[in-house]
Every structure is written in C-alpha cells, then in structure tokens.
Coordinates of C-alpha atoms in Angstrom, one line a residue:
Chain A
N1 CA 96.9 101.9 109.5
A2 CA 98.6 101.6 105.9
G3 CA 101.8 103.6 106.9
V4 CA 104.1 103.7 103.9
T5 CA 102.7 102.2 100.7
Q6 CA 104.9 101.3 97.6
T7 CA 103.7 100.3 94.1
P8 CA 104.7 97.9 92.5
K9 CA 106.3 95.3 94.8
F10 CA 108.2 93.6 91.7
Q11 CA 108.9 94.9 88.4
V12 CA 111.2 93.6 85.6
L13 CA 112.3 96.2 82.7
K14 CA 114.4 96.1 79.7
T15 CA 117.2 98.2 79.5
G16 CA 116.1 101.8 78.2
Q17 CA 112.6 101.6 79.6
S18 CA 111.1 104.0 81.7
M19 CA 108.9 103.6 84.8
T20 CA 107.9 105.4 87.8
L21 CA 108.0 103.8 91.4
Q22 CA 105.0 105.1 93.5
C23 CA 105.2 105.9 97.3
A24 CA 102.4 107.3 99.5
Q25 CA 102.1 107.6 103.2
D26 CA 99.1 108.4 105.3
M27 CA 100.8 109.5 108.4
N28 CA 100.8 113.2 107.7
H29 CA 104.8 113.0 107.6
N30 CA 106.7 116.2 106.4
S31 CA 109.9 114.3 105.1
M32 CA 110.0 111.6 102.5
Y33 CA 113.0 109.6 101.0
W34 CA 113.9 107.1 98.5
Y35 CA 116.8 104.5 99.0
R36 CA 118.3 101.7 97.1
Q37 CA 119.6 98.2 98.7
D38 CA 122.1 96.3 96.7
P39 CA 123.4 92.7 97.8
G40 CA 125.9 93.2 100.7
M41 CA 125.2 96.8 101.2
G42 CA 123.0 98.8 103.4
L43 CA 120.5 101.2 102.3
R44 CA 121.9 104.3 100.3
L45 CA 119.9 107.4 99.8
I46 CA 118.9 108.4 96.2
Y47 CA 116.7 111.6 96.9
Y48 CA 114.7 113.0 99.7
S49 CA 112.2 115.6 100.1
A50 CA 111.9 117.9 103.3
S51 CA 108.5 119.1 102.4
E52 CA 105.9 119.5 99.5
G53 CA 107.5 121.1 96.6
T54 CA 111.1 120.6 97.6
T55 CA 113.5 117.9 96.8
D56 CA 117.2 117.3 97.0
K57 CA 119.8 114.8 95.9
G58 CA 121.1 112.1 98.3
E59 CA 124.3 110.0 97.7
V60 CA 123.5 108.3 94.5
P61 CA 121.0 110.4 92.5
N62 CA 122.4 109.7 89.0
G63 CA 119.8 108.3 86.6
Y64 CA 116.8 109.0 88.8
N65 CA 114.3 111.8 89.0
V66 CA 111.9 112.4 91.7
S67 CA 108.5 114.4 92.2
R68 CA 106.8 115.4 95.5
L69 CA 103.3 115.5 94.0
N70 CA 101.8 116.5 97.3
K71 CA 102.4 116.0 101.2
R72 CA 101.2 112.2 100.7
E73 CA 103.0 111.0 97.6
F74 CA 106.6 111.0 96.6
S75 CA 107.6 109.3 93.0
L76 CA 110.8 107.8 91.9
R77 CA 111.3 107.8 88.1
L78 CA 113.7 105.9 86.0
E79 CA 114.0 107.7 82.5
S80 CA 116.1 104.9 80.7
A81 CA 116.6 102.1 83.0
A82 CA 120.1 100.4 83.1
P83 CA 121.1 96.9 84.5
S84 CA 123.0 98.9 87.3
Q85 CA 119.6 100.0 88.5
T86 CA 118.7 96.4 89.4
S87 CA 118.0 96.9 93.1
V88 CA 115.4 97.0 95.9
Y89 CA 113.9 100.3 96.2
F90 CA 112.8 101.7 99.7
C91 CA 110.4 104.6 100.2
A92 CA 110.5 106.3 103.7
S93 CA 108.9 109.0 105.7
R94 CA 109.6 110.9 108.8
P95 CA 107.3 113.2 110.6
N96 CA 109.8 116.0 112.0
R97 CA 113.2 116.8 112.8
E98 CA 113.1 114.4 115.9
G99 CA 111.1 111.6 114.5
S100 CA 112.5 108.1 113.5
A101 CA 111.9 107.0 109.7
F102 CA 109.2 104.5 108.7
F103 CA 109.8 102.5 105.7
G104 CA 107.7 100.9 102.9
Q105 CA 107.9 97.2 102.0
G106 CA 110.2 97.9 99.2
T107 CA 110.1 97.2 95.4
R108 CA 112.3 94.7 93.7
L109 CA 113.4 95.9 90.4
T110 CA 115.1 94.0 87.8
V111 CA 116.6 95.5 84.7
V112 CA 117.4 93.1 81.9
Chain B
A1 CA 130.9 112.5 105.1
Q2 CA 129.4 110.2 107.9
T3 CA 130.4 106.5 107.7
V4 CA 129.0 103.7 109.7
T5 CA 130.9 100.4 109.9
Q6 CA 129.5 96.9 110.8
S7 CA 132.4 94.7 111.2
Q8 CA 130.4 91.5 111.6
P9 CA 129.0 90.2 108.3
E10 CA 127.4 87.3 110.2
M11 CA 126.7 86.2 113.7
S12 CA 125.4 83.0 115.1
V13 CA 123.8 82.6 118.8
Q14 CA 122.0 79.7 120.5
E15 CA 118.4 80.4 121.2
A16 CA 117.8 82.1 124.8
E17 CA 121.5 83.2 124.9
T18 CA 122.7 86.9 124.5
V19 CA 124.4 88.3 121.6
T20 CA 125.9 91.6 120.8
L21 CA 126.3 93.5 117.4
S22 CA 128.9 95.8 116.8
C23 CA 128.7 99.2 115.1
T24 CA 131.2 102.1 114.8
Y25 CA 130.6 105.4 113.1
D26 CA 132.6 108.5 112.1
T27 CA 131.1 112.0 112.2
S28 CA 132.2 115.5 113.1
E29 CA 128.6 116.3 114.3
S30 CA 128.0 116.6 118.0
D31 CA 124.3 116.1 118.0
Y32 CA 123.0 113.1 116.0
Y33 CA 120.8 110.0 116.3
L34 CA 121.6 106.6 116.0
F35 CA 119.3 103.6 115.2
W36 CA 119.3 99.8 114.7
Y37 CA 117.0 98.4 112.2
K38 CA 115.8 94.9 111.8
Q39 CA 115.2 93.5 108.1
P40 CA 113.8 89.8 108.3
P41 CA 113.2 87.8 105.0
S42 CA 110.1 89.5 104.1
R43 CA 112.3 92.6 103.5
Q44 CA 110.5 95.0 105.6
M45 CA 112.8 97.5 107.6
I46 CA 111.8 97.5 111.2
L47 CA 113.0 100.0 113.7
V48 CA 114.4 98.1 116.7
I49 CA 115.8 100.9 118.9
R50 CA 117.2 104.5 118.7
Q51 CA 119.6 106.6 120.6
E52 CA 119.9 110.6 120.8
A53 CA 123.6 111.3 121.0
Y54 CA 122.8 114.0 123.7
K55 CA 121.4 111.3 126.0
Q56 CA 124.0 109.7 128.2
Q57 CA 121.6 106.8 129.3
N58 CA 121.7 103.8 127.1
A59 CA 118.5 103.1 125.3
T60 CA 116.5 100.0 126.1
E61 CA 113.4 98.2 124.4
N62 CA 112.3 95.1 126.2
R63 CA 115.1 92.5 125.1
F64 CA 117.1 94.9 123.1
S65 CA 119.6 97.3 124.6
V66 CA 122.4 99.5 123.4
N67 CA 126.0 100.3 124.6
F68 CA 126.6 104.0 123.5
Q69 CA 130.1 105.1 123.7
K70 CA 130.0 108.5 122.2
A71 CA 133.8 109.3 122.8
A72 CA 134.6 105.9 121.0
K73 CA 132.1 106.6 118.5
S74 CA 130.7 103.0 119.1
F75 CA 127.1 101.7 119.4
S76 CA 126.6 98.1 119.8
L77 CA 123.1 96.2 120.1
K78 CA 122.6 93.7 122.8
I79 CA 120.1 91.0 122.3
S80 CA 118.9 89.1 125.5
D81 CA 117.0 85.7 125.4
S82 CA 117.4 85.5 121.8
Q83 CA 114.5 84.0 119.9
L84 CA 114.0 82.3 116.6
G85 CA 112.0 85.7 115.4
D86 CA 115.1 87.6 115.9
A87 CA 116.9 86.0 113.0
A88 CA 117.5 88.9 110.2
M89 CA 119.7 91.3 108.8
Y90 CA 120.4 94.0 111.4
F91 CA 121.5 97.3 110.1
C92 CA 123.1 100.3 112.2
A93 CA 122.2 103.8 111.0
Y94 CA 123.2 107.3 111.8
R95 CA 121.3 110.7 111.1
A96 CA 122.6 114.2 111.9
Y97 CA 120.5 116.6 114.0
S98 CA 121.7 119.6 111.8
G99 CA 121.0 121.5 108.7
G100 CA 117.4 121.6 107.4
G101 CA 116.3 118.6 109.6
A102 CA 115.5 116.4 106.7
D103 CA 118.7 114.6 106.4
G104 CA 118.5 110.8 105.4
L105 CA 120.0 107.9 107.3
T106 CA 123.7 106.6 106.5
F107 CA 123.6 102.8 106.9
G108 CA 126.2 100.2 107.8
K109 CA 126.4 97.2 105.4
G110 CA 124.4 94.9 108.0
T111 CA 124.9 92.0 110.3
H112 CA 123.1 88.7 109.4
L113 CA 122.1 87.2 112.7
I114 CA 121.4 83.4 112.9
I115 CA 119.5 82.0 115.8
Q116 CA 120.3 78.3 116.5
P117 CA 117.5 76.3 118.1

C-alpha cells in the first residue's frame, strides 16, 4: 500500500522560479492537506481540501496556490519562490470527520 | 484560535525506563481530538495515539498511554519500557470536531526525545 505519495522528495529552486509539489493518495480519503515544517516549529497548515473541487486557506496560505485535481490528487504551487518558503512540506489525507490523518514522506524545498 | 504548547524542547531517558512528555492546549470547543505523532530522523510523521475528548478513559497503545485531563486542558504521553527506536521528535496535535469536518491539525513545537543506552 502506497498511502500518501509526494513528489519530489528534494528540490532546490532559485528565487523567483515556480514549481508544483505533487501529492496523491490511494486510500479513497475525502480530505487532503498541505503543511509546512520549519526548524523548531511544528507543522503549520497551508491549505486544505474537504472534498474534490473545494479548497480553503489554512494558517499560512500566502505565496501558495493549490488544486484538487480529483479525489486522489492535491497539488501545491509556488508561483514565485522566495527564500522564506524554504521548508519541509507535508501532504496528508484523512478519510472522514472521525478519522486520523496519514502523512506523506515530505518534500525538502530549498530556495536560494 | 487554538494553540498547543509543548514546554519540554528536549527530554532524555535511559533505555527500559519510563518517560512522560507534556502537552497543554487552549480551545473553546467542547468536542475535539488530540493526537501524538512521532517523527524519526526519516522525517515520516507517524501517528502514535489519539484521544477523543468525549471519552473519559485514557487511550493506550501497547507501551504508549496518555493522561488526558480535559478540565486542565492537559494531554501528556507516557512511554513505558523505552526502547532505542523510540528516539524521535514527538508532536502533540489538536483538531476540533466541528465546522465542515475537514479542519486541519494544530501542532505544538515538538519534544526531542533521546534514549540513552
């Protein structure tokens, strides 16, 4: 079972470049999430999607856009990367209101 | 807004001994979930244990148990018979059971657990 799969695992960008982080889950979960983790911090919610076709802002949405392409896939886009977006990014999914979240293995992004 | 506080940046324990990690939270909700996640050096976030606020009984999972004090808004994790594989960052997390049901998790800053052989 793959669970939640994120690509890529590592990425280095130059300031101003754009990129999309991909996330896919094979557990038929309804809700999906993007978090970022900075040194000395817990994870912070960027965006989430309650179901296919819906997205909502989390705690730190500035500088990001998301797309819930279908039930399986939820992508995170950086249009113009900034050094402040250097972080580890986690995608997660949850089956329903009562369920627990399952996380992908994370993407380490460095913006130079 | 909800907040989660882990006051111990780092804890150390001898192998086979017991250690307790602390967590407090602040919320105005009456129904919610609390979680402990483990993050080893591999970076993977692994669910250790969860507690539903409406349940008075403390959750247990093998060597892991919690002490949930709803009135005090306290949620500590006890690890018994500590093993070298328990070494990791541990994060306390909160989620409300309200709204549209898709709310994300609010995390504490984590406790780095060191296991001394």
